[in-house]
Coordinates of C-alpha atoms in Angstrom, one line a residue:
M1 CA -27.1 -21.8 12.6
I2 CA -24.8 -19.0 12.2
A3 CA -25.5 -17.3 15.4
N4 CA -24.5 -20.4 17.0
L5 CA -21.5 -20.7 14.2
W6 CA -20.1 -17.3 15.4
R7 CA -20.6 -17.8 19.1
N8 CA -18.7 -20.8 18.8
R9 CA -15.9 -19.2 16.8
M10 CA -16.1 -16.1 19.7
A11 CA -15.5 -19.0 22.6
E12 CA -13.1 -20.6 20.9
R13 CA -10.8 -17.0 21.1
G14 CA -12.0 -15.5 24.3
T15 CA -14.0 -12.8 23.3
T16 CA -17.4 -11.2 23.0
L17 CA -19.7 -9.5 20.3
P18 CA -19.4 -6.4 21.9
R19 CA -16.0 -6.8 21.9
E20 CA -15.2 -7.7 18.2
A21 CA -17.9 -5.0 17.2
V22 CA -16.0 -2.3 18.9
A23 CA -12.6 -3.4 17.6
G24 CA -14.3 -3.1 14.0
L25 CA -15.6 0.6 14.4
T26 CA -11.4 0.9 15.8
T27 CA -10.5 -0.3 12.9
F28 CA -12.8 1.4 10.8
M29 CA -11.6 5.3 12.6
A30 CA -7.8 3.9 12.0
S31 CA -8.2 3.2 8.6
A32 CA -10.9 5.7 7.0
Y33 CA -8.4 8.4 5.7
L34 CA -7.4 5.7 3.6
V35 CA -10.6 6.6 1.5
V36 CA -9.8 10.3 1.1
V37 CA -6.0 9.9 0.4
I38 CA -6.6 7.1 -2.0
P39 CA -8.5 8.8 -4.6
R40 CA -6.6 12.2 -4.1
L41 CA -3.4 10.0 -5.7
L42 CA -5.4 8.3 -8.6
S43 CA -6.9 11.5 -9.2
G44 CA -3.5 13.1 -10.1
G45 CA -3.2 10.2 -12.2
G46 CA -6.4 11.7 -14.5
M47 CA -9.1 9.2 -13.1
D48 CA -12.5 10.8 -11.5
Q49 CA -12.1 11.3 -8.0
G50 CA -15.3 10.6 -7.3
A51 CA -15.7 7.3 -9.0
A52 CA -12.6 6.7 -7.5
T53 CA -13.3 7.2 -4.1
T54 CA -16.9 4.7 -4.5
A55 CA -14.9 2.3 -5.9
T56 CA -12.2 2.8 -3.4
L57 CA -14.9 2.3 -0.4
I58 CA -16.5 -1.0 -2.3
V59 CA -13.2 -2.9 -2.4
M60 CA -12.7 -2.1 1.2
A61 CA -16.0 -3.1 1.8
L62 CA -15.9 -6.6 0.1
G63 CA -12.3 -7.6 0.8
S64 CA -12.6 -7.1 4.2
L65 CA -16.4 -9.1 4.3
A66 CA -14.4 -11.9 2.8
M67 CA -11.7 -12.1 4.5
G68 CA -14.5 -11.9 8.2
L69 CA -16.5 -14.8 6.1
Y70 CA -13.9 -17.0 4.8
A71 CA -10.5 -16.7 7.0
N72 CA -12.6 -15.2 10.3
L73 CA -9.4 -13.2 11.0
P74 CA -9.7 -9.9 12.5
F75 CA -7.9 -8.3 8.9
I76 CA -9.3 -5.3 7.2
V77 CA -8.6 -5.3 3.2
G78 CA -8.0 -2.2 1.1
P79 CA -5.6 -0.5 -1.4
G80 CA -2.6 0.4 0.2
I81 CA -1.0 4.2 -0.4
G82 CA 1.7 2.9 -2.2
G83 CA 0.0 1.3 -4.9
A84 CA -2.2 4.6 -5.2
A85 CA 0.9 6.0 -5.4
L86 CA 2.4 4.0 -8.2
L87 CA -0.4 4.6 -10.3
G88 CA -1.5 7.6 -9.9
I89 CA 1.6 9.5 -9.9
T90 CA 4.5 6.9 -10.9
L91 CA 3.0 5.1 -14.2
T92 CA 0.7 8.1 -15.5
Q93 CA 3.1 11.6 -14.7
V94 CA 6.5 9.9 -14.8
E95 CA 6.3 7.0 -17.0
H96 CA 3.1 8.9 -18.9
L97 CA 1.1 6.2 -19.1
P98 CA -2.3 6.4 -19.5
W99 CA -4.3 5.4 -16.3
P100 CA -6.4 2.4 -17.8
S101 CA -3.0 0.2 -19.0
A102 CA -1.3 1.2 -15.5
L103 CA -4.5 -0.8 -13.7
G104 CA -4.0 -3.2 -16.3
I105 CA -0.1 -3.5 -14.7
A106 CA -2.0 -3.9 -11.0
M107 CA -4.3 -6.3 -12.5
A108 CA -1.5 -8.6 -13.9
S109 CA 0.2 -8.3 -10.9
G110 CA -3.1 -9.6 -9.3
V111 CA -3.1 -12.4 -11.4
L112 CA 0.9 -13.6 -11.0
F113 CA -0.3 -13.5 -6.8
T114 CA -3.3 -15.8 -7.1
L115 CA -1.3 -18.0 -9.5
L116 CA 1.4 -18.7 -7.0
T117 CA -1.1 -18.8 -4.0
I118 CA -3.3 -21.6 -5.7
T119 CA 0.1 -23.3 -6.7
G120 CA 1.4 -22.8 -3.5
A121 CA 4.3 -21.2 -4.9
R122 CA 4.7 -18.4 -2.3
G123 CA 7.8 -20.3 -0.8
W124 CA 10.0 -20.1 -3.4
V125 CA 9.2 -16.4 -4.5
M126 CA 10.0 -15.5 -0.7
R127 CA 13.2 -17.5 -1.1
L128 CA 13.9 -15.7 -4.5
V129 CA 14.0 -12.2 -3.4
P130 CA 16.6 -11.0 -1.0
R131 CA 15.9 -10.0 2.5
E132 CA 18.0 -6.8 1.8
I133 CA 16.0 -5.9 -0.8
K134 CA 12.9 -6.8 0.6
L135 CA 13.7 -4.1 3.4
G136 CA 14.9 -1.5 1.7
L137 CA 11.8 -1.9 -1.3
G138 CA 9.9 -1.0 1.9
A139 CA 12.0 2.4 2.6
S140 CA 12.1 3.0 -1.2
I141 CA 8.6 3.4 -1.3
G142 CA 8.0 5.3 2.0
L143 CA 10.4 7.6 0.9
F144 CA 8.8 8.4 -2.3
I145 CA 5.0 8.9 0.0
A146 CA 6.6 10.7 2.1
L147 CA 8.0 13.2 -0.2
L148 CA 4.8 13.0 -2.2
G149 CA 3.2 14.7 1.0
C150 CA 5.9 17.4 1.3
R151 CA 5.3 18.6 -2.3
D152 CA 1.5 18.3 -1.9
A153 CA 1.7 20.7 1.0
G154 CA 3.9 23.3 -0.5
M155 CA 6.7 22.2 2.2
V156 CA 9.1 21.2 -0.5
S157 CA 9.9 22.7 -4.1
V158 CA 11.4 21.8 -7.2
N159 CA 13.9 23.9 -9.0
A160 CA 12.3 23.9 -12.8
K161 CA 16.1 24.3 -13.6
T162 CA 17.8 22.4 -12.0
N163 CA 15.4 19.3 -10.5
A164 CA 17.0 20.1 -7.2
L165 CA 15.0 20.5 -4.1
S166 CA 14.6 22.6 -1.6
L167 CA 12.5 24.1 1.1
G168 CA 9.0 25.7 0.4
D169 CA 7.4 29.3 1.7
F170 CA 5.9 28.5 5.1
S171 CA 4.3 31.5 5.5
Q172 CA 1.2 29.9 2.3
A173 CA -1.1 28.2 3.7
G174 CA -0.5 24.5 2.9
P175 CA 2.6 24.2 5.1
Q176 CA 0.8 25.6 7.7
M177 CA -2.3 23.9 7.0
A178 CA -0.1 20.9 7.0
L179 CA 2.3 21.3 10.3
V180 CA -1.1 21.7 12.4
G181 CA -2.1 18.4 11.0
L182 CA 1.4 16.9 11.6
G183 CA 1.2 18.3 14.9
V184 CA -2.6 16.8 16.1
A185 CA -1.7 13.1 14.6
V186 CA 2.0 12.3 15.9
A187 CA -0.1 13.5 19.1
L188 CA -2.7 11.5 19.5
Q189 CA -0.3 8.4 17.3
A190 CA 1.7 8.7 20.4
R191 CA -1.1 8.1 23.0
R192 CA -2.4 5.5 20.6
V193 CA -5.6 7.0 20.4
P194 CA -7.5 5.0 17.0
G195 CA -8.0 6.9 13.5
A196 CA -5.1 9.5 14.7
I197 CA -4.4 10.2 11.2
L198 CA -8.0 10.8 10.6
A199 CA -8.1 13.4 13.0
G200 CA -5.0 15.2 11.7
I201 CA -6.5 15.3 8.4
I202 CA -9.7 16.8 9.5
A203 CA -7.5 19.4 11.7
A204 CA -5.8 20.2 8.5
A205 CA -8.6 21.0 6.6
G206 CA -10.6 22.6 9.6
L207 CA -7.6 25.2 9.6
G208 CA -8.4 25.2 5.8
A209 CA -11.3 26.3 5.9
M210 CA -10.0 29.4 8.0
L211 CA -7.9 30.2 5.4
G212 CA -9.9 29.9 2.5
V213 CA -8.1 26.6 1.3
T214 CA -11.4 24.2 2.4
H215 CA -14.5 24.6 0.8
A216 CA -17.4 22.8 2.1
P217 CA -19.5 21.2 -0.2
A218 CA -23.3 22.4 -1.1
T219 CA -24.7 19.2 0.0
P220 CA -22.5 17.1 2.3
L221 CA -24.5 13.8 2.1
G222 CA -25.8 12.0 -0.8
L223 CA -26.4 9.2 -3.5
P224 CA -22.2 7.9 -3.8
P225 CA -21.1 9.0 -7.8
A226 CA -21.3 6.2 -10.1
M227 CA -18.2 4.0 -11.1
G228 CA -18.7 4.2 -14.9
P229 CA -15.7 6.7 -15.5
V230 CA -13.7 4.0 -13.8
L231 CA -15.2 0.4 -13.6
G232 CA -14.1 -2.2 -16.1
H233 CA -11.7 0.5 -18.1
F234 CA -8.5 -1.6 -17.6
D235 CA -5.8 -2.2 -20.1
W236 CA -3.2 -5.4 -20.9
A237 CA -1.3 -3.7 -23.8
A238 CA 1.5 -2.0 -21.6
V239 CA 2.0 -5.3 -19.2
F240 CA 4.2 -6.5 -22.1
T241 CA 6.0 -3.5 -22.2
I242 CA 9.9 -3.8 -21.0
K243 CA 8.6 -0.4 -19.4
A244 CA 6.0 -2.6 -16.9
L245 CA 8.6 -5.2 -15.5
P246 CA 9.7 -3.3 -12.5
Y247 CA 6.7 -2.2 -11.5
L248 CA 4.7 -5.1 -12.2
F249 CA 7.7 -6.4 -9.5
A250 CA 7.1 -3.7 -7.5
Y251 CA 3.7 -4.5 -7.1
F252 CA 3.4 -8.2 -6.7
V253 CA 6.5 -7.4 -4.0
A254 CA 4.8 -5.0 -2.4
E255 CA 1.5 -6.9 -2.1
F256 CA 3.0 -10.5 -1.2
F257 CA 5.1 -9.3 1.5
S258 CA 2.5 -6.7 2.8
T259 CA -0.1 -9.4 2.9
M260 CA 2.8 -11.7 4.4
G261 CA 4.0 -9.1 7.3
T262 CA 0.6 -7.9 8.1
T263 CA -1.1 -11.2 8.9
L264 CA 1.8 -12.4 11.1
A265 CA 2.5 -9.2 12.8
V266 CA -0.9 -8.9 13.5
G267 CA -2.0 -12.2 14.0
A268 CA -0.1 -12.4 16.7
K269 CA -1.2 -8.8 18.2
A270 CA -4.3 -10.8 18.4
G271 CA -3.0 -14.0 20.0
L272 CA -3.7 -16.1 17.2
T273 CA 0.1 -17.4 16.1
D274 CA 1.2 -20.9 17.1
D275 CA 4.7 -21.4 19.0
D276 CA 7.2 -21.0 16.1
G277 CA 4.9 -17.1 14.7
N278 CA 3.4 -19.4 12.4
L279 CA 0.0 -18.2 11.5
P280 CA -2.8 -21.5 11.0
H281 CA -4.2 -21.5 7.8
I282 CA -2.3 -18.8 6.3
D283 CA -3.4 -19.6 3.1
R284 CA -6.7 -18.3 3.4
P285 CA -6.4 -14.4 3.9
F286 CA -3.7 -14.9 1.2
L287 CA -6.4 -16.2 -1.4
V288 CA -8.5 -13.2 -0.1
D289 CA -5.7 -10.7 -0.6
A290 CA -4.5 -12.1 -4.0
L291 CA -8.1 -12.0 -5.0
A292 CA -9.2 -8.6 -3.8
A293 CA -5.6 -7.6 -6.0
T294 CA -7.2 -9.4 -9.3
F295 CA -10.0 -7.6 -8.9
G296 CA -9.9 -4.5 -7.5
P297 CA -8.3 -3.7 -10.6
M298 CA -11.6 -4.1 -12.8
L299 CA -13.6 -2.1 -10.3
G300 CA -11.0 1.4 -10.6
I301 CA -8.5 1.1 -8.5
P302 CA -5.7 -0.9 -7.4
G303 CA -6.1 -4.3 -5.6
G304 CA -6.4 -4.3 -2.0
T305 CA -4.2 -6.2 0.5
A306 CA -4.4 -7.0 4.1
L307 CA -4.2 -3.2 5.7
V308 CA -1.8 -2.8 8.5
E309 CA -4.7 -0.5 10.4
S310 CA -6.0 -4.3 10.8
A311 CA -3.7 -3.8 14.0
A312 CA -6.2 -1.1 15.6
G313 CA -8.6 -3.9 16.3
A314 CA -6.4 -6.6 17.2
S315 CA -5.1 -3.7 20.3
A316 CA -9.0 -3.4 20.9
G317 CA -9.2 -6.9 21.6
G318 CA -10.8 -8.1 18.3
R319 CA -9.9 -11.6 17.7
T320 CA -12.3 -12.8 15.0
G321 CA -13.9 -12.0 11.2
L322 CA -16.6 -10.4 12.9
V323 CA -13.9 -7.8 13.2
P324 CA -14.1 -6.8 9.0
I325 CA -17.2 -7.5 9.0
T326 CA -18.1 -4.6 11.3
A327 CA -15.7 -2.6 9.3
S328 CA -17.1 -3.3 5.9
L329 CA -20.6 -2.4 7.0
C330 CA -18.9 1.4 8.1
Y331 CA -17.3 1.5 4.8
L332 CA -20.8 0.9 2.9
A333 CA -22.6 3.6 5.1
S334 CA -19.7 5.9 4.1
L335 CA -20.6 6.1 1.0
L336 CA -23.3 8.6 1.5
A337 CA -20.7 10.8 2.9
I338 CA -18.6 11.0 -0.4
P339 CA -19.4 14.7 -0.5
L340 CA -17.5 15.4 2.3
A341 CA -14.6 13.4 1.5
M342 CA -13.8 15.0 -1.6
A343 CA -14.0 18.8 -0.2
I344 CA -10.8 17.8 1.2
P345 CA -7.8 19.6 -0.5
K346 CA -4.2 17.9 -1.0
Q347 CA -2.7 20.0 1.4
A348 CA -4.8 18.2 4.2
T349 CA -3.8 14.9 3.2
A350 CA -0.1 15.9 3.2
P351 CA -0.1 14.7 7.0
A352 CA -1.3 11.1 6.1
L353 CA 1.1 11.0 3.3
I354 CA 4.3 11.8 5.5
L355 CA 3.5 9.8 8.3
V356 CA 2.8 7.2 6.2
G357 CA 5.7 7.0 4.4
A358 CA 8.0 7.7 7.0
G359 CA 6.7 4.4 8.9
M360 CA 7.6 2.4 5.9
M361 CA 11.0 4.0 6.0
G362 CA 11.5 2.2 9.4
S363 CA 12.5 -1.0 7.4
L364 CA 15.5 0.3 7.1
R365 CA 16.3 -0.2 10.9
Q366 CA 16.4 -4.3 10.4
L367 CA 19.6 -3.9 8.2
G368 CA 22.8 -5.6 9.7
G369 CA 25.6 -6.7 8.8
E370 CA 28.8 -5.0 7.4
R371 CA 28.8 -6.8 4.1
L372 CA 28.5 -4.5 0.9
E373 CA 25.3 -7.0 -0.8
E374 CA 23.9 -6.2 2.4
T375 CA 24.1 -2.3 3.0
L376 CA 24.9 -1.6 -0.9
P377 CA 21.8 -2.0 -2.9
P378 CA 19.4 -0.4 -0.2
V379 CA 20.9 2.7 0.1
L380 CA 21.6 2.9 -3.7
M381 CA 17.5 1.8 -4.3
L382 CA 16.6 5.0 -1.8
L383 CA 18.9 7.4 -3.9
A384 CA 17.5 6.0 -7.0
T385 CA 14.1 6.6 -6.1
L386 CA 14.9 10.2 -5.2
I387 CA 16.6 11.2 -7.6
A388 CA 15.0 9.7 -10.4
N389 CA 11.5 10.3 -8.8
S390 CA 10.3 6.4 -9.5
F391 CA 10.7 4.0 -7.4
G392 CA 10.2 1.9 -10.5
T393 CA 14.0 2.8 -11.1
G394 CA 14.7 2.4 -7.8
I395 CA 13.9 -1.1 -7.5
A396 CA 15.6 -1.9 -10.9
V397 CA 18.6 -0.5 -9.4
G398 CA 18.2 -2.0 -5.8
L399 CA 17.8 -5.6 -7.8
V400 CA 20.5 -5.3 -10.4
S401 CA 23.1 -3.6 -7.9
Y402 CA 23.0 -6.9 -5.3
V403 CA 23.8 -9.1 -7.9
A404 CA 26.6 -7.0 -9.2
V405 CA 28.2 -6.6 -6.1
C406 CA 27.3 -10.7 -5.0
L407 CA 29.5 -11.3 -8.2
I408 CA 32.0 -8.8 -8.4
G409 CA 32.3 -9.6 -4.9
G410 CA 33.1 -13.4 -5.0
R411 CA 29.7 -14.2 -2.8
A412 CA 28.2 -15.6 -6.3
R413 CA 26.4 -17.7 -4.3
R414 CA 24.2 -16.0 -3.2
V415 CA 22.5 -15.2 -6.1
S416 CA 19.8 -18.0 -7.8
P417 CA 19.6 -18.4 -10.8
G418 CA 16.2 -16.8 -10.9
L419 CA 16.9 -13.5 -9.1
L420 CA 19.5 -13.6 -12.1
L421 CA 17.2 -14.3 -14.6
L422 CA 15.3 -11.3 -13.1
S423 CA 18.3 -8.8 -13.1
L424 CA 18.6 -9.0 -17.1
P425 CA 15.0 -7.4 -18.1
L426 CA 15.7 -5.1 -15.5
A427 CA 19.7 -4.0 -16.5
Y428 CA 17.9 -3.1 -19.6
Y429 CA 14.8 -1.0 -18.4
L430 CA 18.0 0.9 -16.6
Y431 CA 19.7 1.0 -19.8
T432 CA 16.5 2.2 -21.8
T433 CA 15.5 4.7 -18.6
V434 CA 19.2 5.7 -19.1
H435 CA 19.4 6.4 -23.1
R436 CA 15.2 7.3 -23.9

């Protein structure tokens, strides 16, 4: 009966089982680098890297399986680099929050996402946030991630006295590893080879082995580390502070619009959208994402969302939920190779951060118009993110400046009551940030 159901689904979408299986393997290869990068970022905030790696694979496996079985769409689900950087770097190292508190903020955002999905209030939120702020948000997170990758590789250093950025020492192993990894990844991406970023990480780690930076594990395969050090360790207390507000917004908006953008873009590539560019039954992938964003922090990592790497499977001909189901089985099998993933140093994962961050900054290409409210807030958001080393501050600056420019420039009609209400606590957050 189940076999007949999937045969009918594949027939309806003009695909076959071998094609779906290949697309699933392609998607897995394109997303496998996240298994290395996400736990590495989270460990920077004090989380146990082995436990975080296990949790990452479990969330990717369960989220992708749910997407395949319930939504029957070729999208994989997993934690994004932006959310991991927000937790492992900004909230823990910049804002000095304990990582369980940061997980609590991520979980609260997931709960909010779920409520809005169930009640159908997504449209109101989409209209509340100006297009310019959405585009600037993606670019700001991209800038933060790319800069983080450069710093991890030693390609950029920070002057302790002036806090100014400067070029690192490229005669050292770290920058050389990152450059080799970048070269390999870019060369393969240009040729649309699946797993290009993963190949770049492996190339950088291989050079690191020759330079004495990468050290092979004594046992490359084995049972996965226990999730105990991160499982269930979330704390809601920090959610109810003014400091949490921009980060709640960051998590929510990133999850919300990442899901919307990924499902529509990948759905179009797979030929699943209608004549108006809409994806039928889009409430299903939204619900899967919302639940993944809620339950991910319970397992010890930022919540999952539909990943843009799903496009690799769509390009390979994937059309049904068998794509994420195949990828899910690969994630489960990868639990036995966690020692290999943990042996890769941060210098080797830096190319992934740089490339992903640079790709996210491409959203700035969509900015248009000559009015200040269309150009100034996104630019100020980028500058604030760079100067404060915090995209929470960048988000607050972007939204507050948008409201201010509209009100001062006689464009008050562009500011909805909801946006004005949101800008007030964000303005107070900026005030406390400046005066602390």
